[in-house]
Tab-separated table of C-alpha atoms and ligand atoms in Angstrom:
chain	number	residue	atom	x	y	z
L	1	MET	CA	-47.766	25.255	81.335
L	2	VAL	CA	-48.324	23.434	77.710
L	3	ALA	CA	-47.415	25.269	74.435
L	4	THR	CA	-49.932	24.421	71.919
L	5	PRO	CA	-50.160	25.268	68.173
L	6	ILE	CA	-49.959	28.787	66.637
L	7	GLY	CA	-52.124	27.640	63.478
L	8	ASN	CA	-51.385	24.237	62.361
L	9	LEU	CA	-52.825	21.626	64.636
L	10	GLU	CA	-49.514	19.052	64.092
L	11	ASP	CA	-47.526	21.680	65.475
L	12	ILE	CA	-47.712	19.908	69.197
L	13	THR	CA	-45.059	18.092	70.786
L	14	LEU	CA	-45.107	14.617	71.695
L	15	ARG	CA	-44.883	15.537	75.394
L	16	ALA	CA	-47.583	18.282	75.462
L	17	LEU	CA	-49.734	15.281	74.113
L	18	SER	CA	-48.532	12.932	76.383
L	19	VAL	CA	-49.424	15.653	79.424
L	20	LEU	CA	-52.446	16.745	77.944
L	21	GLY	CA	-53.638	12.948	77.487
L	22	THR	CA	-52.524	12.262	81.564
L	23	VAL	CA	-53.401	15.237	83.697
L	24	ASP	CA	-56.783	15.141	85.373
L	25	VAL	CA	-57.739	18.576	84.000
L	26	ILE	CA	-56.772	20.881	81.140
L	27	ALA	CA	-57.438	24.694	82.186
L	28	ALA	CA	-57.848	26.144	78.860
L	29	GLU	CA	-58.422	29.981	78.051
L	30	ASP	CA	-61.323	29.178	75.394
L	31	THR	CA	-62.541	25.293	76.062
L	32	ARG	CA	-64.349	25.030	72.536
L	33	ASN	CA	-61.085	26.235	70.833
L	34	THR	CA	-58.938	23.509	72.332
L	35	ALA	CA	-61.298	21.107	72.144
L	36	ARG	CA	-60.532	21.049	68.220
L	37	LEU	CA	-56.874	20.394	69.176
L	38	LEU	CA	-57.869	17.793	71.798
L	39	ASP	CA	-60.352	16.139	69.026
L	40	ARG	CA	-57.585	15.856	66.585
L	41	HIS	CA	-55.225	14.099	68.978
L	42	GLY	CA	-58.001	11.893	69.949
L	43	ILE	CA	-57.563	13.406	73.740
L	44	GLY	CA	-60.676	13.515	75.952
L	45	THR	CA	-59.362	14.992	79.014
L	46	ARG	CA	-62.022	17.224	81.129
L	47	MET	CA	-61.575	20.844	80.657
L	48	LEU	CA	-62.383	24.004	82.632
L	49	SER	CA	-62.346	27.382	81.286
L	50	LEU	CA	-59.225	29.895	82.723
L	51	HIS	CA	-59.247	33.338	80.791
L	52	GLU	CA	-57.983	36.872	81.923
L	53	HIS	CA	-61.555	37.606	83.525
L	54	ASN	CA	-61.694	34.654	85.614
L	55	GLU	CA	-57.712	33.835	86.250
L	56	ALA	CA	-57.740	34.793	90.027
L	57	ARG	CA	-60.712	32.713	90.763
L	58	ARG	CA	-59.592	29.621	88.993
L	59	ALA	CA	-56.361	30.067	90.446
L	60	GLN	CA	-57.767	28.900	93.644
L	61	GLU	CA	-59.720	26.166	92.243
L	62	ILE	CA	-56.742	24.887	90.810
L	63	LEU	CA	-54.802	25.161	93.962
L	64	ARG	CA	-57.423	22.752	95.469
L	65	LEU	CA	-56.952	20.375	92.808
L	66	LEU	CA	-53.648	20.282	93.437
L	67	GLU	CA	-53.930	19.852	96.844
L	68	ALA	CA	-56.308	17.144	96.523
L	69	GLY	CA	-53.329	15.462	94.512
L	70	ARG	CA	-54.678	16.304	90.893
L	71	GLN	CA	-52.454	17.339	88.059
L	72	VAL	CA	-53.681	20.314	85.825
L	73	ALA	CA	-52.493	21.620	82.412
L	74	LEU	CA	-53.000	25.012	81.359
L	75	VAL	CA	-53.045	25.786	77.914
L	76	SER	CA	-53.925	28.967	75.883
L	77	ASP	CA	-55.738	29.602	72.682
L	78	ALA	CA	-52.275	29.660	70.604
L	79	GLY	CA	-48.799	29.039	71.699
L	80	THR	CA	-47.180	29.099	75.018
L	81	PRO	CA	-49.191	30.176	77.850
L	82	ALA	CA	-48.673	33.422	79.595
L	83	LEU	CA	-46.722	35.083	76.749
L	84	SER	CA	-49.264	37.877	75.902
L	85	ASP	CA	-51.988	35.615	77.273
L	86	PRO	CA	-53.276	34.388	80.520
L	87	GLY	CA	-51.404	32.196	82.904
L	88	ALA	CA	-48.834	34.443	85.008
L	89	ILE	CA	-50.866	34.931	88.097
L	90	LEU	CA	-51.816	31.333	88.161
L	91	VAL	CA	-48.280	30.318	88.074
L	92	ALA	CA	-47.300	33.251	90.619
L	93	ARG	CA	-50.174	31.785	92.818
L	94	LEU	CA	-49.293	27.921	92.770
L	95	ARG	CA	-45.309	28.937	93.485
L	96	ALA	CA	-46.187	30.786	96.232
L	97	ALA	CA	-48.187	27.903	97.546
L	98	GLY	CA	-44.985	25.475	96.864
L	99	HIS	CA	-46.384	23.787	93.865
L	100	ALA	CA	-44.250	22.539	90.876
L	101	VAL	CA	-44.900	24.493	87.637
L	102	ILE	CA	-43.395	22.711	84.722
L	103	PRO	CA	-43.243	24.368	80.979
L	104	ILE	CA	-43.478	22.202	78.123
L	105	PRO	CA	-42.282	24.231	75.574
L	106	GLY	CA	-43.311	24.598	71.789
L	107	PRO	CA	-44.646	27.138	69.405
L	108	SER	CA	-44.775	30.926	70.286
L	109	ALA	CA	-46.110	33.463	67.527
L	110	ALA	CA	-42.728	35.513	68.299
L	111	THR	CA	-39.999	32.704	68.183
L	112	ALA	CA	-41.465	31.296	64.762
L	113	ALA	CA	-41.340	34.974	63.230
L	114	LEU	CA	-37.954	35.203	64.409
L	115	SER	CA	-36.630	32.331	62.863
L	116	VAL	CA	-38.061	33.267	58.954
L	117	ALA	CA	-37.225	36.971	59.601
L	118	GLY	CA	-33.606	36.833	58.281
L	119	LEU	CA	-32.555	39.903	60.590
L	120	ALA	CA	-29.037	39.493	61.854
L	121	GLY	CA	-28.452	40.001	65.663
L	122	THR	CA	-28.827	38.098	68.890
L	123	ALA	CA	-30.681	40.628	70.941
L	124	PHE	CA	-34.442	40.978	70.653
L	125	HIS	CA	-37.069	43.036	72.512
L	126	PHE	CA	-40.252	41.566	73.037
L	127	SER	CA	-43.032	44.342	73.385
L	128	GLY	CA	-46.238	42.158	72.690
L	129	PHE	CA	-49.359	44.146	71.702
L	130	LEU	CA	-49.002	47.992	71.653
L	131	PRO	CA	-51.528	50.344	73.282
L	132	GLU	CA	-54.930	50.228	71.366
L	133	ARG	CA	-55.416	53.978	71.775
L	134	ALA	CA	-53.414	56.192	69.114
L	135	ALA	CA	-51.713	58.916	71.581
L	136	ALA	CA	-50.967	55.899	74.142
L	137	ARG	CA	-49.460	53.653	71.168
L	138	ARG	CA	-47.123	56.415	69.940
L	139	ALA	CA	-45.699	57.520	73.608
L	140	ALA	CA	-45.068	53.742	73.737
L	141	ILE	CA	-43.174	53.656	70.501
L	142	ALA	CA	-41.197	56.819	71.009
L	143	ALA	CA	-40.109	55.345	74.497
L	144	LEU	CA	-38.483	52.430	72.544
L	145	ALA	CA	-36.870	54.971	69.831
L	146	ALA	CA	-33.498	54.369	71.232
L	147	GLU	CA	-33.388	50.475	71.648
L	148	GLU	CA	-31.218	49.038	69.564
L	149	ALA	CA	-31.987	45.400	69.642
L	150	LEU	CA	-34.923	44.078	67.178
L	151	LEU	CA	-38.435	45.172	68.300
L	152	VAL	CA	-40.921	42.343	68.385
L	153	PHE	CA	-44.665	43.211	68.275
L	154	TYR	CA	-47.828	41.374	67.926
L	155	GLU	CA	-50.924	42.906	66.289
L	156	SER	CA	-54.210	42.092	65.117
L	157	PRO	CA	-55.835	42.902	61.990
L	158	HIS	CA	-57.808	45.889	63.124
L	159	ARG	CA	-55.042	47.774	64.121
L	160	VAL	CA	-51.746	46.654	61.987
L	161	LEU	CA	-52.172	49.346	59.587
L	162	ALA	CA	-52.401	52.187	62.120
L	163	CYS	CA	-49.669	50.402	64.169
L	164	VAL	CA	-47.363	50.539	61.470
L	165	GLU	CA	-48.069	53.937	60.308
L	166	ASP	CA	-47.170	54.902	63.857
L	167	LEU	CA	-43.868	52.412	63.758
L	168	ALA	CA	-42.923	54.677	60.625
L	169	ALA	CA	-43.823	57.650	61.766
L	170	VAL	CA	-42.407	57.892	65.421
L	171	LEU	CA	-39.310	55.489	64.523
L	172	GLY	CA	-38.413	57.248	61.513
L	173	ALA	CA	-38.206	60.533	63.118
L	174	GLY	CA	-35.078	59.665	65.573
L	175	GLY	CA	-31.599	58.894	64.760
L	176	PRO	CA	-28.964	60.459	62.989
L	177	GLN	CA	-29.584	61.492	59.603
L	178	ASP	CA	-27.009	59.395	57.886
L	179	ALA	CA	-28.430	56.088	59.888
L	180	PRO	CA	-29.771	53.118	57.315
L	181	PRO	CA	-33.265	53.351	56.980
L	182	ARG	CA	-35.440	50.849	59.448
L	183	GLU	CA	-36.562	47.978	57.979
L	184	ILE	CA	-39.400	45.659	59.081
L	185	VAL	CA	-40.661	42.571	58.569
L	186	ILE	CA	-44.522	41.525	58.477
L	187	ALA	CA	-44.993	37.782	59.444
L	188	ARG	CA	-48.764	37.066	58.983
L	189	GLU	CA	-50.693	33.600	59.627
L	190	LEU	CA	-47.427	31.797	60.345
L	191	THR	CA	-48.154	27.961	60.057
L	192	LYS	CA	-51.456	28.699	58.645
L	193	LEU	CA	-53.044	28.612	54.762
L	194	PHE	CA	-52.250	32.183	54.123
L	195	GLU	CA	-48.832	32.605	55.602
L	196	SER	CA	-46.873	35.258	54.350
L	197	VAL	CA	-43.555	37.163	55.313
L	198	HIS	CA	-42.618	40.225	53.890
L	199	ARG	CA	-39.794	42.322	54.534
L	200	CYS	CA	-39.514	46.181	53.549
L	201	PRO	CA	-38.048	49.488	54.533
L	202	LEU	CA	-40.415	50.596	57.559
L	203	ALA	CA	-41.385	53.897	56.003
L	204	GLU	CA	-42.609	51.796	52.874
L	205	ALA	CA	-44.566	49.065	55.001
L	206	ALA	CA	-47.879	51.110	55.164
L	207	ALA	CA	-48.176	51.724	51.349
L	208	TRP	CA	-47.437	47.864	51.024
L	209	LEU	CA	-50.253	46.975	53.292
L	210	ALA	CA	-52.737	49.465	51.957
L	211	ALA	CA	-52.044	48.099	48.737
L	212	ASP	CA	-54.443	45.059	48.964
L	213	PRO	CA	-56.976	44.341	51.687
L	214	SER	CA	-55.624	40.738	51.742
L	215	ARG	CA	-52.514	41.882	53.415
L	216	VAL	CA	-54.269	43.218	56.600
L	217	ARG	CA	-56.230	40.062	57.401
L	218	GLY	CA	-55.114	37.754	59.650
L	219	GLU	CA	-52.903	37.468	62.797
L	220	PHE	CA	-49.477	39.634	62.904
L	221	VAL	CA	-46.013	39.433	64.269
L	222	LEU	CA	-43.970	42.666	63.662
L	223	LEU	CA	-40.342	43.046	63.888
L	224	VAL	CA	-38.724	46.238	63.206
L	225	THR	CA	-34.735	46.639	63.212
L	226	GLY	CA	-33.491	48.415	66.145
L	227	ALA	CA	-31.952	52.037	66.565
L	228	PRO	CA	-28.507	52.381	65.060
L	229	LYS	CA	-26.070	51.846	67.591
L	230	ALA	CA	-25.228	55.090	69.538
L	231	THR	CA	-21.736	56.928	68.190
L	232	GLY	CA	-21.846	59.914	70.535
L	233	GLY	CA	-24.500	62.517	71.238
L	234	SER	CA	-27.632	63.626	69.507
L	235	THR	CA	-27.654	66.749	67.379
L	236	GLY	CA	-29.609	69.530	67.292
L	237	ALA	CA	-31.171	68.205	63.964
L	238	ASP	CA	-32.057	65.121	65.851
L	239	LEU	CA	-33.883	66.330	68.584
L	240	ASP	CA	-35.918	68.752	66.356
L	241	ARG	CA	-37.307	65.952	64.379
L	242	VAL	CA	-37.580	63.721	67.685
L	243	LEU	CA	-39.552	66.815	69.332
L	244	LYS	CA	-41.680	67.589	66.113
L	245	ALA	CA	-43.025	64.348	65.922
L	246	LEU	CA	-43.839	63.844	69.640
L	247	LEU	CA	-45.391	67.112	69.879
L	248	ALA	CA	-48.135	66.438	67.078
L	249	GLU	CA	-49.234	63.976	69.027
L	250	LEU	CA	-48.516	64.306	73.132
L	251	PRO	CA	-48.837	67.208	75.339
L	252	LEU	CA	-45.306	69.342	75.768
L	253	ALA	CA	-44.370	67.584	79.450
L	254	GLN	CA	-44.703	64.491	78.062
L	255	SER	CA	-43.118	64.916	74.769
L	256	VAL	CA	-40.138	66.346	76.486
L	257	LYS	CA	-39.761	63.576	79.065
L	258	LEU	CA	-39.857	60.791	75.956
L	259	ALA	CA	-37.368	63.113	73.853
L	260	ARG	CA	-35.332	63.195	76.688
L	261	SER	CA	-35.009	59.357	76.716
L	262	ILE	CA	-34.697	59.064	73.437
L	263	THR	CA	-31.619	61.660	72.399
L	264	GLY	CA	-30.294	61.582	75.985
L	265	LEU	CA	-29.936	65.223	75.792
L	266	ARG	CA	-30.222	67.610	78.988
L	267	ARG	CA	-33.707	68.801	80.385
L	268	GLY	CA	-33.169	72.182	80.070
L	269	GLU	CA	-32.141	71.899	76.463
L	270	VAL	CA	-34.992	69.808	75.385
L	271	TYR	CA	-37.436	71.754	77.273
L	272	ALA	CA	-36.299	74.858	75.817
L	273	ARG	CA	-36.410	73.845	72.257
L	274	ALA	CA	-39.972	72.452	72.709
L	275	LEU	CA	-41.061	76.050	74.124
L	276	GLU	CA	-39.333	77.703	70.677
L	277	LEU	CA	-41.259	74.861	68.449
L	278	THR	CA	-44.390	75.429	70.038
L	279	GLY	CA	-44.099	79.127	69.917
L	280	LYS	CA	-44.308	79.470	73.801
L	281	ALA	CA	-40.612	81.033	73.744
L	282	PRO	CA	-38.774	83.186	71.537
L	283	ALA	CA	-36.264	81.275	69.347
L	284	ALA	CA	-32.905	81.523	70.093
L	285	LYS	CA	-30.504	83.832	68.061
L	286	ALA	CA	-28.341	81.868	65.571
E	1	SAM	N1	-49.443	32.936	73.512
E	1	SAM	C1	-48.904	33.241	72.048
E	1	SAM	C2	-47.583	32.889	71.732
E	1	SAM	O1	-47.000	32.167	72.210
E	1	SAM	O2	-47.223	33.513	70.544
E	1	SAM	C3	-49.520	34.735	71.819
E	1	SAM	C4	-51.093	35.131	72.020
E	1	SAM	S1	-51.415	36.471	71.427
E	1	SAM	C5	-53.057	36.701	72.774
E	1	SAM	C6	-51.936	36.268	70.212
E	1	SAM	C7	-51.400	37.112	69.131
E	1	SAM	O3	-50.022	36.494	68.625
E	1	SAM	C8	-51.722	37.428	67.674
E	1	SAM	O4	-52.580	38.952	67.682
E	1	SAM	C9	-50.845	37.530	67.207
E	1	SAM	O5	-50.123	39.108	66.970
E	1	SAM	C10	-49.847	36.609	67.463
E	1	SAM	N2	-50.069	35.313	66.607
E	1	SAM	C11	-50.654	34.295	67.338
E	1	SAM	N3	-50.710	33.478	66.606
E	1	SAM	C12	-50.030	33.718	65.171
E	1	SAM	C13	-49.920	33.614	63.751
E	1	SAM	N4	-50.636	32.006	63.419
E	1	SAM	N5	-49.213	34.242	62.885
E	1	SAM	C14	-48.592	35.450	63.251
E	1	SAM	N6	-49.015	35.921	64.385
E	1	SAM	C15	-49.573	35.270	65.616
């Protein structure tokens, strides 16, 4: 499992070059893309394609190559294979068949972004890509609302603005009112010509992105500070903010489920308040 550059073709380890130059076959997510890397480093090893649509079939072929005494390297289009990329199915099959699978570590967009974010704390929660559909994306974000670790996401240029809007709408809705506002680091095009790293309050990020079309071009890692450390139970005001944000997007049952996991409050209390807010039950007397 050989990590390759996330942009700058010089970001590759000596060991990776040696392995790519000496194995019998390189399985590559996109052989044309990897050909550019191999050309740059004068490597002529034979390639075969392995991507998300043929991984299971290729795993069988690679198994046969290994059984015939060949050595195979796997690379993805960028960074570390099997990290938001194909590779895990292959690794599981090879391990199950008793073959050694060796990591050749190197670049990854997530660790590159973490290294320049300047955000304190050691724990981070890597979520990879959020769902494409808005409702599913908001539900996935809501499920992370109580997470205290730094949140790490991958995002494409087509969805980065919508994703940042949803992060602000959903994560901005929960938590105690006196908690410090969440921050975001938008790491774009790392190691490439238009590399940029921008840090700002999460609530201001969508406007910052929308202000200049060049800010939404390229590849992104988004890092969002975690929920404030829990100091006690959630309040009724927290519950209302969370429920209102969820009910605006999701059916009642799903909103109640997510609001419970965010606030830690009892189901009966959350359900009753959800009914009141949707006008399905009379509001409780003060
Ligand atoms: N396996 C890769 C790794 O180790 O980071 C990730 C592959 S995933 C399919 C591709 C996503 O990684 C992009 O959509 C983007 O979110 C992120 N990414 C890759 N290269 C990047 C770069 N140079 N700058 C910022 N993000 C990048």
